[in-house]
mmCIF file of C-alpha atoms in Angstrom:
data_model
loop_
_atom_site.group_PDB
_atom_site.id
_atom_site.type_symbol
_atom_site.label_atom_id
_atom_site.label_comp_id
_atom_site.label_asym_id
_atom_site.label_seq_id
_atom_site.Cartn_x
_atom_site.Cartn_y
_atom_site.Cartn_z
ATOM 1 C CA UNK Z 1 3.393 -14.910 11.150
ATOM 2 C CA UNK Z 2 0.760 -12.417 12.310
ATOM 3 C CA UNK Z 3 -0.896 -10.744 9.409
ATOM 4 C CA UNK Z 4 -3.283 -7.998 8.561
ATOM 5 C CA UNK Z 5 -7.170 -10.345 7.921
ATOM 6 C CA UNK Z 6 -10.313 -8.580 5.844
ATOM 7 C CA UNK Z 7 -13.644 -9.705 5.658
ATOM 8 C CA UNK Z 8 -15.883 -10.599 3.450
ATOM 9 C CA UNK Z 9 -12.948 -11.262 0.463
ATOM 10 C CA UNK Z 10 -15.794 -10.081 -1.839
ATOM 11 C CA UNK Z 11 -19.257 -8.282 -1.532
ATOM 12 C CA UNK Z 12 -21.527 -7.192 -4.336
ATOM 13 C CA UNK Z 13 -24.198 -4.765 -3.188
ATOM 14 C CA UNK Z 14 -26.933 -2.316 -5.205
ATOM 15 C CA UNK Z 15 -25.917 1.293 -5.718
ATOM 16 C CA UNK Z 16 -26.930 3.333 -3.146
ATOM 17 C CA UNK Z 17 -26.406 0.635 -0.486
ATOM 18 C CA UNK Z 18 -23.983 0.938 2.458
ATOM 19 C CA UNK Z 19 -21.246 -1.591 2.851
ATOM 20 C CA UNK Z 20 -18.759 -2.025 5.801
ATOM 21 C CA UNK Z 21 -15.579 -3.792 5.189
ATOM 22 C CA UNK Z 22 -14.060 -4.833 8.026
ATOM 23 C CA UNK Z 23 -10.745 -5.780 8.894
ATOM 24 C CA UNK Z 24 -8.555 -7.246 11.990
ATOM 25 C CA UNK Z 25 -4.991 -5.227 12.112
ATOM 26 C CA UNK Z 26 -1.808 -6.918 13.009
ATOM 27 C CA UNK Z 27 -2.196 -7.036 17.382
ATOM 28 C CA UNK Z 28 0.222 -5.232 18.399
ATOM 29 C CA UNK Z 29 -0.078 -1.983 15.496
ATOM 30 C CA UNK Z 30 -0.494 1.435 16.225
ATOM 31 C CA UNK Z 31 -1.673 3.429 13.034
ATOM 32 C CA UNK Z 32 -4.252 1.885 10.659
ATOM 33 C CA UNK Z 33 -5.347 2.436 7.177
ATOM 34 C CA UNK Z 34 -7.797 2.010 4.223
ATOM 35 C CA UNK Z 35 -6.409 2.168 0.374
ATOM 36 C CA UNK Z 36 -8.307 1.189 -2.374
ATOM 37 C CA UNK Z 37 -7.066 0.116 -5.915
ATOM 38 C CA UNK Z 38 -9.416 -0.027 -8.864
ATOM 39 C CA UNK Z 39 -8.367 -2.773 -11.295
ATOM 40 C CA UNK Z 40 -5.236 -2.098 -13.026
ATOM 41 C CA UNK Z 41 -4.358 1.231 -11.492
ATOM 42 C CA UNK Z 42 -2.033 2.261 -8.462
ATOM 43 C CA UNK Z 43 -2.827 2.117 -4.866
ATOM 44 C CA UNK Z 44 -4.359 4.898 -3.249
ATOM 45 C CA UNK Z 45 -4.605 6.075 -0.038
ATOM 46 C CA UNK Z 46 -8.114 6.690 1.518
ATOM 47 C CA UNK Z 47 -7.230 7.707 5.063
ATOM 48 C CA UNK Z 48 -4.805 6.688 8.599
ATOM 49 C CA UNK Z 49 -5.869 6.208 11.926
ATOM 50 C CA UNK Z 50 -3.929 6.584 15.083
ATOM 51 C CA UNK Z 51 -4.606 7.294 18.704
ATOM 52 C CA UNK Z 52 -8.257 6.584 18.070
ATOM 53 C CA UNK Z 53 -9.101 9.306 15.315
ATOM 54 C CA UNK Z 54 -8.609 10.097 11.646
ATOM 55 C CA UNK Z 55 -4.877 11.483 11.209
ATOM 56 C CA UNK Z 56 -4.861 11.920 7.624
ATOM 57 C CA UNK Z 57 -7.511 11.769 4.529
ATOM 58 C CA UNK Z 58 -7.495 11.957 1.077
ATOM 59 C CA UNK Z 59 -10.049 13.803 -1.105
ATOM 60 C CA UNK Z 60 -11.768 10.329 -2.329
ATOM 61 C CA UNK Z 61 -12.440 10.338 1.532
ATOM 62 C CA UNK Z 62 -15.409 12.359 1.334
ATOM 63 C CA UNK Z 63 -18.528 12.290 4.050
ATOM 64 C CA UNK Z 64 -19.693 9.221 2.471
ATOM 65 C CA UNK Z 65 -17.225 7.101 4.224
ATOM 66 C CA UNK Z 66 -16.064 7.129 7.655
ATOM 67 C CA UNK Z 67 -13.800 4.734 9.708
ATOM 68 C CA UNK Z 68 -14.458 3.164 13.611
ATOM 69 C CA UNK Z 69 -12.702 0.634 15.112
ATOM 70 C CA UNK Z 70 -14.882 -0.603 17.810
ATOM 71 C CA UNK Z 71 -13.160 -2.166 20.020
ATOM 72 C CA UNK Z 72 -10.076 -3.512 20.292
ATOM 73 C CA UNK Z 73 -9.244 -5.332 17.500
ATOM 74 C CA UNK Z 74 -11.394 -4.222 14.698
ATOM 75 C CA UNK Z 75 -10.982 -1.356 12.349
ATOM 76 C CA UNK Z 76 -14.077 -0.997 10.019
ATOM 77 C CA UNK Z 77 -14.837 1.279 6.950
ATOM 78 C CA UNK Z 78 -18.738 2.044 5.771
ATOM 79 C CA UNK Z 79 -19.172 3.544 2.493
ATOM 80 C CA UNK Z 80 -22.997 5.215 3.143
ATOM 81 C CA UNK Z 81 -24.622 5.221 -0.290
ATOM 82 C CA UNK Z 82 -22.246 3.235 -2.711
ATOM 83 C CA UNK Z 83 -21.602 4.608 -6.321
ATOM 84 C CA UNK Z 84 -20.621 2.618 -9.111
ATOM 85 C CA UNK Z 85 -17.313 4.360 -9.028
ATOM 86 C CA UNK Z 86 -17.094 2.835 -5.597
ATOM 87 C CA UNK Z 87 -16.215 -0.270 -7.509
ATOM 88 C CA UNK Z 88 -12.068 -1.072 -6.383
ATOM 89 C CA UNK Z 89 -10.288 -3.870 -4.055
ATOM 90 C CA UNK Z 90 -10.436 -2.337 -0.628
ATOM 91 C CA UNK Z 91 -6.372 -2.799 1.558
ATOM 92 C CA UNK Z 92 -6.869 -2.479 5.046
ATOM 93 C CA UNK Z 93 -3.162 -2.312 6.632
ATOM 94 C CA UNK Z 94 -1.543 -1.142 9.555
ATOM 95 C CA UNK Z 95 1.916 -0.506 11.046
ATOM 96 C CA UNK Z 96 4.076 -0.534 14.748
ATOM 97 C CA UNK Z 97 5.842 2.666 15.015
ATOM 98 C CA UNK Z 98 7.075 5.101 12.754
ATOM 99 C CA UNK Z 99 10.393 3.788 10.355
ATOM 100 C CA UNK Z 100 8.619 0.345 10.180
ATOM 101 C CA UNK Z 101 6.734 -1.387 7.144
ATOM 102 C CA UNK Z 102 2.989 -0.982 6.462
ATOM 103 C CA UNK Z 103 1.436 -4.424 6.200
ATOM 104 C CA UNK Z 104 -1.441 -4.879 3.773
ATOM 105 C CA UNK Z 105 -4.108 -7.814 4.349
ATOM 106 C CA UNK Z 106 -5.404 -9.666 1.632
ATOM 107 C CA UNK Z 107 -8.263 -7.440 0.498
ATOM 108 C CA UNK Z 108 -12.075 -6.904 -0.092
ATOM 109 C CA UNK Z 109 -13.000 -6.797 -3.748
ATOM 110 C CA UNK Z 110 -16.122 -4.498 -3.474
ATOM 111 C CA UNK Z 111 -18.374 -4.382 -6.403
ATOM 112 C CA UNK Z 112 -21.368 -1.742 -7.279
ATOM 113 C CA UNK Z 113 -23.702 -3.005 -9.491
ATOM 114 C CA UNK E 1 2.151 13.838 -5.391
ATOM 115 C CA UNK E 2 2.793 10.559 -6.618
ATOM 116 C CA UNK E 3 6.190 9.238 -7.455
ATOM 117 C CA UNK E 4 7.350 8.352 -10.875
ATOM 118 C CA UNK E 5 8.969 4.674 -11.602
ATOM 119 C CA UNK E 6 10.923 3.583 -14.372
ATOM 120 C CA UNK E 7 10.099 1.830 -16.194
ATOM 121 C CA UNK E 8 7.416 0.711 -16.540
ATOM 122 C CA UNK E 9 7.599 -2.956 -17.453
ATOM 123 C CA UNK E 10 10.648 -5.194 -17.521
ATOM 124 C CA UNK E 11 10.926 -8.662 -19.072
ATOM 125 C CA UNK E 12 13.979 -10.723 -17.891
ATOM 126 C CA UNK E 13 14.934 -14.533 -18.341
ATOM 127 C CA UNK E 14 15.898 -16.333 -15.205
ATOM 128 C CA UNK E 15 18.893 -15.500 -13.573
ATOM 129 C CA UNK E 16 18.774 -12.004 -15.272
ATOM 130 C CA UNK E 17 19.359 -8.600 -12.907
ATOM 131 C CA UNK E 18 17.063 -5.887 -12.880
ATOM 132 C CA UNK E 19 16.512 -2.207 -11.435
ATOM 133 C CA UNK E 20 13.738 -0.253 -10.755
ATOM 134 C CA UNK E 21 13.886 3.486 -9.567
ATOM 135 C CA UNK E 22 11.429 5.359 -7.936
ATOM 136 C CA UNK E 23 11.742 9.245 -7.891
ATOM 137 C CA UNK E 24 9.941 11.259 -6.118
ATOM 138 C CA UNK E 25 9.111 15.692 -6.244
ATOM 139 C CA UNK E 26 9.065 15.710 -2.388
ATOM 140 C CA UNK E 27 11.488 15.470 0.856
ATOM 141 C CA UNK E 28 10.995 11.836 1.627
ATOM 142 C CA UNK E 29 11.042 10.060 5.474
ATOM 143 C CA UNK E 30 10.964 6.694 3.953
ATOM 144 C CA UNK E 31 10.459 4.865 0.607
ATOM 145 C CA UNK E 32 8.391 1.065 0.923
ATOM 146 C CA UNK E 33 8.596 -1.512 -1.603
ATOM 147 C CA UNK E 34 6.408 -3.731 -2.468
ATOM 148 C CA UNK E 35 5.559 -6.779 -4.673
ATOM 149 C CA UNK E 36 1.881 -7.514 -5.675
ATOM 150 C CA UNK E 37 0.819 -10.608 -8.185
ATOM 151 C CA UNK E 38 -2.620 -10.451 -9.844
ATOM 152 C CA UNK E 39 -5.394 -10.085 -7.902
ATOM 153 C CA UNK E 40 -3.549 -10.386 -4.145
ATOM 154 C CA UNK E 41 -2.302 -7.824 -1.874
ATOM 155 C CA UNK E 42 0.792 -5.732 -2.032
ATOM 156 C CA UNK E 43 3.516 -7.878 -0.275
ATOM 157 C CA UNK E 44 5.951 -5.787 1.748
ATOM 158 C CA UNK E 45 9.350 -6.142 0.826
ATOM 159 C CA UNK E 46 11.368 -3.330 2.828
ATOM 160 C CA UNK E 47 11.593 0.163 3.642
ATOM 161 C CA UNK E 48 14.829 2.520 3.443
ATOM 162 C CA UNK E 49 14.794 5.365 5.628
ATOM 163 C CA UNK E 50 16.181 8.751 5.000
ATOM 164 C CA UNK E 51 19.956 8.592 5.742
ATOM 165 C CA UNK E 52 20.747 6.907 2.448
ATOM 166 C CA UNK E 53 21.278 3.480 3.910
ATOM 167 C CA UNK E 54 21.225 0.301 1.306
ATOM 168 C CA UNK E 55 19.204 -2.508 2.489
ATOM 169 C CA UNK E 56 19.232 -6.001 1.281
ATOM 170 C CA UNK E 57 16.419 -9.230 1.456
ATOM 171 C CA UNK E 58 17.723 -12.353 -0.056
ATOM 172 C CA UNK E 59 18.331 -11.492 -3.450
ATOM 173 C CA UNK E 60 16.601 -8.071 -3.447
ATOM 174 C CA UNK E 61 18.264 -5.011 -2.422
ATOM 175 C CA UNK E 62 17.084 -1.454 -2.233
ATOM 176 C CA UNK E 63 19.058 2.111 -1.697
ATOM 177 C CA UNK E 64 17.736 5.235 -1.253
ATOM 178 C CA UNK E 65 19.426 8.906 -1.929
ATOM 179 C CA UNK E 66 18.269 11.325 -0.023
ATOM 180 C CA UNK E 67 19.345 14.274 -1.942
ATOM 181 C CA UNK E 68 17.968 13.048 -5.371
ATOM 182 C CA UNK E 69 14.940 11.505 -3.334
ATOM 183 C CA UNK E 70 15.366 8.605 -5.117
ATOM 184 C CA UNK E 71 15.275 5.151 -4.739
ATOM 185 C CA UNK E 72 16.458 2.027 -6.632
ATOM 186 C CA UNK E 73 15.379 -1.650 -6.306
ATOM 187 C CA UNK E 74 17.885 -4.499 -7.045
ATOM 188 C CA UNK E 75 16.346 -7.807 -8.265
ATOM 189 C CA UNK E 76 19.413 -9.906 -9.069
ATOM 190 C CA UNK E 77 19.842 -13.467 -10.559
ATOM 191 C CA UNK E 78 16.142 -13.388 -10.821
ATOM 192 C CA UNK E 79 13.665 -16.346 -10.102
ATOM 193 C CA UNK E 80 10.143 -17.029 -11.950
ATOM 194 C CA UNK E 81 8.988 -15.701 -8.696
ATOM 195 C CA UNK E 82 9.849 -12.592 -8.491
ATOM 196 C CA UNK E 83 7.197 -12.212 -11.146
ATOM 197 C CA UNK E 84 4.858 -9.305 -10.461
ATOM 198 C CA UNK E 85 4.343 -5.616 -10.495
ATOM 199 C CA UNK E 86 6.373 -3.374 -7.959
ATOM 200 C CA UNK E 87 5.413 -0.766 -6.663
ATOM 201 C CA UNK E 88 7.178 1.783 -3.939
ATOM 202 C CA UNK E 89 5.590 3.805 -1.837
ATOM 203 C CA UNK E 90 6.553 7.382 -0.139
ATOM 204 C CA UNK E 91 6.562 8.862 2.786
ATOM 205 C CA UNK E 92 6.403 13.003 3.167
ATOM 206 C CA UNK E 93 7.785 13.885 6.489
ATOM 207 C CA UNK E 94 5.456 16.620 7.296
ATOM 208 C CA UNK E 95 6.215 18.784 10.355
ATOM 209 C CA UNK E 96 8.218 16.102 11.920
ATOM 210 C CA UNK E 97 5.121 13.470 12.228
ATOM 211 C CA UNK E 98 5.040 10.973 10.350
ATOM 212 C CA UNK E 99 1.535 8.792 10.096
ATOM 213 C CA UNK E 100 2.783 6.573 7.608
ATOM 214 C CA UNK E 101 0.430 7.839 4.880
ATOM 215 C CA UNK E 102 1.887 6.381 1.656
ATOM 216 C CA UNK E 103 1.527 7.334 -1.871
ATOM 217 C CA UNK E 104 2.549 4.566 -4.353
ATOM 218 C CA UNK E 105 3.870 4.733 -7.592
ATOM 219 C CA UNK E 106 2.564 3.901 -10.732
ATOM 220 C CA UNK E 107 3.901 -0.030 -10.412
ATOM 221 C CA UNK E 108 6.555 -1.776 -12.617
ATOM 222 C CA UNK E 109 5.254 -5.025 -14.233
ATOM 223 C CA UNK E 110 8.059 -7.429 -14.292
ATOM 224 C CA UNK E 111 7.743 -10.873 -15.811
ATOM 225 C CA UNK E 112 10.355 -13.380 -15.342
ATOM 226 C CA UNK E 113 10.716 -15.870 -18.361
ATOM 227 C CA UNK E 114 12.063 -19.235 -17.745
#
């Protein structure tokens, strides 16, 4: 069964530091998306990506992070200059078409030491 | 604005039946569920669309009312494996395009007991 793949599963990096997560979407998806959750709280929604550009951000999605997807299978997410506060699991996911399920992969724990 | 769920934690033996709601401020397009154990992702269980149609996966069912803009999860005859917290997700139709942004609920912990 296709599924949603992230790499690395974890990465610990200094404060200050920039990270990119990176993550290989379902093949055949149209819209793509980063959440994070920090331990023990809800899911939240960083920002969607359609048709090549950002459709939709959140206000944790500040200038410090941006999205690319490279070519045409990737879908990456740098965080410039981590904060401590940076510190969640990272949910790359993407979906077909409107009406259909979002499909999460399995996650990159980031920590911000 | 994030949905509310009730409640918040369930404890069942196996076998037992369960709900979970999911209410939300906003004119929904679609309500997700989803299932997430400790430390994995959120598993994708279905989505009801607006229309108010009832949807059903094995023994998990879901409905959705449109007017209330609520939804309700059926878990019956429960297995240890349906262990986990639940969470839905929303979907704002805004200006008739929908990217699929979701905003998820607080979660339901429910632990199956054998």
């Amino acid at each position: 069964e296709p599924e949603v793949t992230q790499t690395p599963s974890h990465q610990v990096t200094q404060m200050g530091q920039e990270v990119i997560l990176r993550c290989v979407p379902i093949s055949n998806h149209l819209y793509f998306y980063w959440y994070r959750q920090i331990l023990g709280q809800k899911v939240e929604f960083l920002v969607s990506f359609y048709n090549n550009e950002i459709s939709e951000k959140s206000e944790i999605f500040d200038d410090q992070f941006s999205v690319e997807r490279p070519d045409g299978s990737n879908f990456t997410l740098k965080i410039r200059s981590t904060k401590l506060e940076d510190s969640a699991m990272y949910f790359c996911a993407s979906r077909d078409l409107p009406g259909q399920g979002v499909f999460f992969g399995q996650g990159t724990r980031l920590t911000v030491v | 604005q994030q949905p509310v769920q009730s409640p918040q934690a369930v404890i069942l033996r196996e076998g037992e039946d369960a709900v979970i709601n999911c209410s939300s401020s906003k004119a929904l397009y679609s309500v997700h569920w989803y299932r997430q154990k400790h430390g994995e992702a959120p598993v994708f269980l279905m989505i009801l669309l607006k229309g108010g149609e009832q949807k059903g996966h094995e023994k998990i069912s879901a409905s959705f009312n449109e007017k209330k803009q609520q939804s309700s999860l059926y878990l019956t005859a429960s297995q240890l494996s349906y262990s986990g917290t639940y969470f839905c997700g929303t979907d704002v139709h805004a200006g008739g395009t929908s990217y699929g942004k979701l905003t998820f609920g607080q979660g339901t912990i429910l632990t199956v007991h054998p």
